[in-house]
XYZ file of C-alpha atoms in Angstrom:
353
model
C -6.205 -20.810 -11.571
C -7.016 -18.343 -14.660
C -6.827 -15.152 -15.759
C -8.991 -13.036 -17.527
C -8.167 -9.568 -19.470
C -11.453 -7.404 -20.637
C -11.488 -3.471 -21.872
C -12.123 -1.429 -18.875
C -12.600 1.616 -20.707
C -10.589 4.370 -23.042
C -8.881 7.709 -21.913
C -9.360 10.818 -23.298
C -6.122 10.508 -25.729
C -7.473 7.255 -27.037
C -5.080 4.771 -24.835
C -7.007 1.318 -24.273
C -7.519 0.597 -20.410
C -7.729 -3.020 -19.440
C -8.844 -4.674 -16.688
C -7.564 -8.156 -15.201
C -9.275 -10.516 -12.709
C -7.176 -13.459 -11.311
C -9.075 -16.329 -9.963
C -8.609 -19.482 -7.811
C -11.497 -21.572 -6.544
C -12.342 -19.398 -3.347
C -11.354 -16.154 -4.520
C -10.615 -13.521 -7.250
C -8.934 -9.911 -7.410
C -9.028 -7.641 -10.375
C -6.454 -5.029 -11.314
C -6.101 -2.462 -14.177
C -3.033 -0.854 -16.231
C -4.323 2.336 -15.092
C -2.542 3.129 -12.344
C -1.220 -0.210 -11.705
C -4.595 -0.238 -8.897
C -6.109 -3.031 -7.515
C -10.069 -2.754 -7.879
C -11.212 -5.806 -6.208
C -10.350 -8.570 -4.152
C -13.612 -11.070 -3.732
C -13.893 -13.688 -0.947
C -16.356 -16.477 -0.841
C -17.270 -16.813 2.763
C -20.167 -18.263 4.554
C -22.845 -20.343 2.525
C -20.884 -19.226 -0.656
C -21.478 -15.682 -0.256
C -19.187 -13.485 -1.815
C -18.061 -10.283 -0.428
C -15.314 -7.835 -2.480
C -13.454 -6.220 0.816
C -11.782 -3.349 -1.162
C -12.954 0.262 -1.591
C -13.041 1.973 -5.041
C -15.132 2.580 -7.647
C -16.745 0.509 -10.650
C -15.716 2.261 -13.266
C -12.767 4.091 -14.832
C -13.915 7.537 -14.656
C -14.014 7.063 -10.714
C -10.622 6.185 -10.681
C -9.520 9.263 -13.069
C -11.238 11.722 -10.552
C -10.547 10.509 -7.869
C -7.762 11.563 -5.448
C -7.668 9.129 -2.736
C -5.736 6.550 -5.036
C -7.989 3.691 -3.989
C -6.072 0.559 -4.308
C -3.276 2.465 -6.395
C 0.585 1.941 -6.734
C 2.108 5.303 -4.879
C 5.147 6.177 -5.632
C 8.491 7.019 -6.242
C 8.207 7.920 -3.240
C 5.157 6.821 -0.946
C 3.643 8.733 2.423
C 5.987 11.744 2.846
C 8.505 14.224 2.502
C 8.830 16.826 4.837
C 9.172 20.691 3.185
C 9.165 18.712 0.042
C 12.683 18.926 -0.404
C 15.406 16.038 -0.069
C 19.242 16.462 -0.701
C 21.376 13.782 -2.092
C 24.754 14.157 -2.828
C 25.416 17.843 -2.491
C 22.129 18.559 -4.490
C 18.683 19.412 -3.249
C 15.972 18.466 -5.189
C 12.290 20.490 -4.719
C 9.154 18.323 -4.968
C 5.522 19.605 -5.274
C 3.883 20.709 -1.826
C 0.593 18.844 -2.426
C 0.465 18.198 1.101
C 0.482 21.259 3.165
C 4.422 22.817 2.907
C 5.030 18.684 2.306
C 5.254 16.112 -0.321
C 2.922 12.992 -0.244
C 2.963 9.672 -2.532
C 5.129 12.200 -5.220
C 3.069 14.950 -5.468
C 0.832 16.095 -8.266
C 1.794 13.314 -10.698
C 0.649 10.328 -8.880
C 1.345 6.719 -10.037
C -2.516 6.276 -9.956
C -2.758 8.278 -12.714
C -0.081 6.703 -15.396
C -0.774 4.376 -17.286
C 1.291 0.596 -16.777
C 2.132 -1.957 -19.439
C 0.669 -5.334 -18.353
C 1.854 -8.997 -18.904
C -0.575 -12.207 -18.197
C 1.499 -14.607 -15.409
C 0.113 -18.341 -15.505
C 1.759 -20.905 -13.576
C 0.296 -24.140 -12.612
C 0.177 -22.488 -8.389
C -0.403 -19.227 -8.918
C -1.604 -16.799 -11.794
C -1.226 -12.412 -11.858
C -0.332 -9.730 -13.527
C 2.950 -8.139 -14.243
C 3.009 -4.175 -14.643
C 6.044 -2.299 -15.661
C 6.840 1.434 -16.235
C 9.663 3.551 -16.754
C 10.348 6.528 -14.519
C 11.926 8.681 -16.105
C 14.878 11.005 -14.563
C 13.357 14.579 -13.169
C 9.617 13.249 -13.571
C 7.969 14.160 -9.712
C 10.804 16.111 -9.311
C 13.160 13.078 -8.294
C 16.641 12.288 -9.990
C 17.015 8.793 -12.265
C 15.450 6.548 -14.818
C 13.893 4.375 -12.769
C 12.406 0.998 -14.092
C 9.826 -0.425 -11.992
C 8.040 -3.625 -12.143
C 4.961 -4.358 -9.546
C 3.572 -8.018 -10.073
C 0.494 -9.160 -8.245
C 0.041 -12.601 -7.895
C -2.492 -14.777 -6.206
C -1.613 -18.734 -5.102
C -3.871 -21.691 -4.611
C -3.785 -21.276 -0.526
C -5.374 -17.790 -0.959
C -2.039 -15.833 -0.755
C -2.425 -12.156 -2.732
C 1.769 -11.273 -3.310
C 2.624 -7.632 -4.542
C 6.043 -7.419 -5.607
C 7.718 -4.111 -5.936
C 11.432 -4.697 -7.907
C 13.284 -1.315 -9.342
C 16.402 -0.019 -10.975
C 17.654 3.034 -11.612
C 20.622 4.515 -13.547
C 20.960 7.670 -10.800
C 21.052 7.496 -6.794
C 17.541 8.063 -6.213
C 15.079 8.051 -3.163
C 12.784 4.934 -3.756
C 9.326 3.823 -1.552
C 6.873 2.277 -3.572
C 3.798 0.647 -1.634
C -0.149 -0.059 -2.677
C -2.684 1.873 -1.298
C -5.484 -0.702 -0.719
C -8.485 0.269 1.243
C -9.581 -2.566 2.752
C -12.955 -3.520 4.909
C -13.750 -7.008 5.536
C -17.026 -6.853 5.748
C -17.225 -5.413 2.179
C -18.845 -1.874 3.656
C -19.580 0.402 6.144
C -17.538 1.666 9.783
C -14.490 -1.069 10.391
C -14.285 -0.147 14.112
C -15.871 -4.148 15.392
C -12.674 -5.638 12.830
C -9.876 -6.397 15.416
C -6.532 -6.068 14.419
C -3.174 -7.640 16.345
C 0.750 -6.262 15.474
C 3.851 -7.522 15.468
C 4.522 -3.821 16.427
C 6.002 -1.812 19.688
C 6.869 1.047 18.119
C 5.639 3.615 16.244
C 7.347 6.537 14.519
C 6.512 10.183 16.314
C 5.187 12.753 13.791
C 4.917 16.008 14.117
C 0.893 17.780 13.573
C 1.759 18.170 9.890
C 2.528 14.305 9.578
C 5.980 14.785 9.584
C 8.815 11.991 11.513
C 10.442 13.818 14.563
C 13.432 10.834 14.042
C 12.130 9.259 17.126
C 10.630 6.346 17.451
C 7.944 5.469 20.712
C 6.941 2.397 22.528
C 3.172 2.042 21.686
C 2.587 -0.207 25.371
C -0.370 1.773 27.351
C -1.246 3.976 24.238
C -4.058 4.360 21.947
C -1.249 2.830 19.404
C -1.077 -0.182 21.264
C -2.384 -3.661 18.831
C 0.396 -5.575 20.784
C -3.114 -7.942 22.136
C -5.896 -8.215 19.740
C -8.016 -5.492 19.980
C -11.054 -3.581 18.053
C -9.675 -1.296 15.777
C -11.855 1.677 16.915
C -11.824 0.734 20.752
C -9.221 3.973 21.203
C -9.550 5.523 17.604
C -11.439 8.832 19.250
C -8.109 9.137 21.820
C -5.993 9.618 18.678
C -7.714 12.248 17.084
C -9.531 11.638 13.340
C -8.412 8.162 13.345
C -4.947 6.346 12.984
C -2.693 7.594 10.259
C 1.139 6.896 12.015
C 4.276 4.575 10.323
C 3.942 0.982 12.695
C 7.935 -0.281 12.882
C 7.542 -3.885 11.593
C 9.908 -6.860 13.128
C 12.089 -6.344 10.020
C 14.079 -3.055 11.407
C 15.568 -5.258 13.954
C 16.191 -8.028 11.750
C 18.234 -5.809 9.381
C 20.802 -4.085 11.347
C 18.537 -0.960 10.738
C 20.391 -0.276 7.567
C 17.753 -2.018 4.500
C 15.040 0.956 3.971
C 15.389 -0.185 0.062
C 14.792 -3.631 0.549
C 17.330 -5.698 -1.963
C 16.243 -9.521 -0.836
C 13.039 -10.419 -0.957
C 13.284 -13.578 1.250
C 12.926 -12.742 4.600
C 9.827 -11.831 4.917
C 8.038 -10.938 8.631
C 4.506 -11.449 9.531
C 3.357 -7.942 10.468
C -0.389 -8.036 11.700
C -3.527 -9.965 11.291
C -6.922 -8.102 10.987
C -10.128 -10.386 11.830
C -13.643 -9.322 11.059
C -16.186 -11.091 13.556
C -19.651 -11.308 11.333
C -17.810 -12.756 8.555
C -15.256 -14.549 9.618
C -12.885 -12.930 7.048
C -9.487 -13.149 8.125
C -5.906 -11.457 6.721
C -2.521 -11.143 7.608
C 0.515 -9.194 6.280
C 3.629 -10.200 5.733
C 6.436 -8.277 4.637
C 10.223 -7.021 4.058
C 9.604 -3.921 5.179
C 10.798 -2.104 7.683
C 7.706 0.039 7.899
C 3.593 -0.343 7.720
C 1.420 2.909 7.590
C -1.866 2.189 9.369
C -4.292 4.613 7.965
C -8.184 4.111 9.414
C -9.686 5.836 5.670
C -10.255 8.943 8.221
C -10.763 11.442 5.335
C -13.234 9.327 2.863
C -15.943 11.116 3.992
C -18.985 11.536 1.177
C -17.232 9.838 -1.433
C -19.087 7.595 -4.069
C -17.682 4.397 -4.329
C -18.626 1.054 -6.175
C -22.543 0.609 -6.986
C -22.929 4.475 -5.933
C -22.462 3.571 -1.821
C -21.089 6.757 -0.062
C -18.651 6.076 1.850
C -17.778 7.413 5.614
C -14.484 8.050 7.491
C -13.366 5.056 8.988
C -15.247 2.705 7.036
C -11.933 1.122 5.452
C -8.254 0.210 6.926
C -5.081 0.704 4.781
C -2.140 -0.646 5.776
C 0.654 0.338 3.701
C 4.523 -1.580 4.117
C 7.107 1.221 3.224
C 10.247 2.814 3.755
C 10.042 5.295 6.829
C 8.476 8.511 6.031
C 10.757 11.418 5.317
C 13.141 9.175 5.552
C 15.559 11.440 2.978
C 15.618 13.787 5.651
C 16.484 11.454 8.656
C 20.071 10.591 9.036
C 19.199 7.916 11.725
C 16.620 6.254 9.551
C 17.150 3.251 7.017
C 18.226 4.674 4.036
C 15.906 4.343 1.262
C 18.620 5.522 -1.657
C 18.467 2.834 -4.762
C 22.137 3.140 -6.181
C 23.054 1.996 -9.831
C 23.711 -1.885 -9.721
C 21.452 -2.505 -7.177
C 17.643 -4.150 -7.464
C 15.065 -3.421 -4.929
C 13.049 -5.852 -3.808
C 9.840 -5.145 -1.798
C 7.046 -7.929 -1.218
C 3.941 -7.873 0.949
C 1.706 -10.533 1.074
C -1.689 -10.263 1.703
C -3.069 -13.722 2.830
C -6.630 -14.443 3.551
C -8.619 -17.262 5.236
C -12.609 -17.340 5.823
């Protein structure tokens, strides 16, 4: 297990960008302080060949043009808010409309573009990165200093952890997730991976994206990954591809009341995506109470890593959260970080090939 830090390149105001890459003897993942992002994640599969199953770009600049916050922290609040307004304690608070009349992953001033403070973590089990950044109170729009920490960390049985712990010295909103692209196969359309949920339910949206507050049995739907299944075997039936809020095995667990997650040790195993000319295998585990399955439907003509264009639906996200909107939905978990209190998300991303 080792770590390595290198330059990754320098930002227009002269602040030093770094660039990590964490290693065991089957695998590796990089990450950078810009925008706390994951760049790669490399597998050694069959006859030693390596394959990096994350979209995103190979160099700095991509990241600081791009707006598809490739393997990115979102955040302070992740996916969206509907009218992108939220009240809290007598107060509304406005939010940038960068999504239609809506808010999405906190508006103009993404996470993906801040730069993080990053600490080696070597153990004799597992080695990462710690990031850390403080939020300050009004920035996005959103009330509190907020201190966040996301650590990445990668084991010796192939286990990539992402921890998400924050506190905050105002009742704030809080949903902080990673928005990975991931394709198993290392490129092109991910419709042959199959993917199998620990899921029944899904959250109904309105056409803008938006939770109605109800939440829908997936059996004999397009939505249904009950049974392992090819991801695009019904991905035409739901329109450009899958972007909906999956209800993980956690919101029963919790009495329905944890949307800020504040133990970190129960953790439920959400899916498992398998890609058949590979054999690249991973499954997600989580304390979340949601997963966003997004199916990369709007990727279209971008230039990723070594200058391949990619095409919609040629990567999977899935993204554990708070619900969506969930400010705005009395009946939902609340996802409100009080003074006192810690939040502690973890996902686990664990791989076998």
């Amino acid at each position: 297990m080792k770590v390595k830090k290198q330059k990754f390149g320098v930002l227009c105001d002269g602040t030093k960008v770094h660039l990590y890459t964490v290693s065991n003897n089957r695998m590796s993942f990089s990450c950078t302080d810009y925008g706390c992002t994951l760049t790669s994640i490399v597998l050694t599969g069959k006859k030693g060949k390596t394959t990096d199953v994350l979209l995103g770009y190979s160099t700095l600049d991509g990241y600081i043009n791009s707006n598809y916050c490739f393997g990115s922290i979102v955040g302070r609040f992740a996916n969206r808010i509907g009218k992108a307004v939220f009240s809290l304690d007598g107060k509304d608070y406005p939010l940038d409309k960068n999504d239609g009349p809506n808010t999405l992953h906190g508006g103009f001033s993404g996470y993906d573009k801040m730069m993080w403070k990053g600490e080696i973590i070597e153990h004799d089990k597992y080695c990462g990165v710690k990031f850390t950044r403080t939020s300050v109170d009004g920035e996005q729009g959103f009330p509190g200093n907020v201190e966040i920490s996301i650590t990445y960390l990668l084991d010796e049985n192939d286990n990539l952890s992402c921890i998400y712990n924050a506190t905050t010295d105002k009742a704030t909103p809080i949903n902080i997730t990673n928005h990975a692209y991931f394709n198993l196969k290392g490129n092109g359309n991910i419709g042959d991976h199959t993917l199998q949920m620990n899921s029944s339910k899904i959250l109904e949206v309105s056409s803008k994206l938006i939770p109605t507050g109800n939440i829908l049995d997936v059996e004999g739907t397009p939505f249904d990954f009950t049974e392992e299944k090819k991801i695009g075997k019904d991905i035409k039936e739901v329109g450009v591809g899958y972007d909906h809020c999956y209800v993980t095995e956690k919101y029963d667990l919790s009495d329905k009341q944890c949307g800020c997650p504040l133990d970190d040790s129960d953790l439920v195993e959400f899916c498992t995506v398998k890609e058949p000319e590979t054999g690249h295998q991973m499954s997600v585990y989580t304390n979340m109470e949601g997963c966003q399955f997004y199916t990369g439907n709007y990727i279209k003509g971008i230039c990723g890593k070594q200058g391949k264009i990619y095409a919609s639906h040629d990567a999977f996200c899935l993204e554990t959260q708070a619900f969506p909107d969930s400010p705005n939905q009395k009946d939902f978990p609340s996802c409100i970080l009080q003074p006192g209190q810690v939040m502690k998300a973890k996902t686990i991303y664990s791989f076998k090939y």
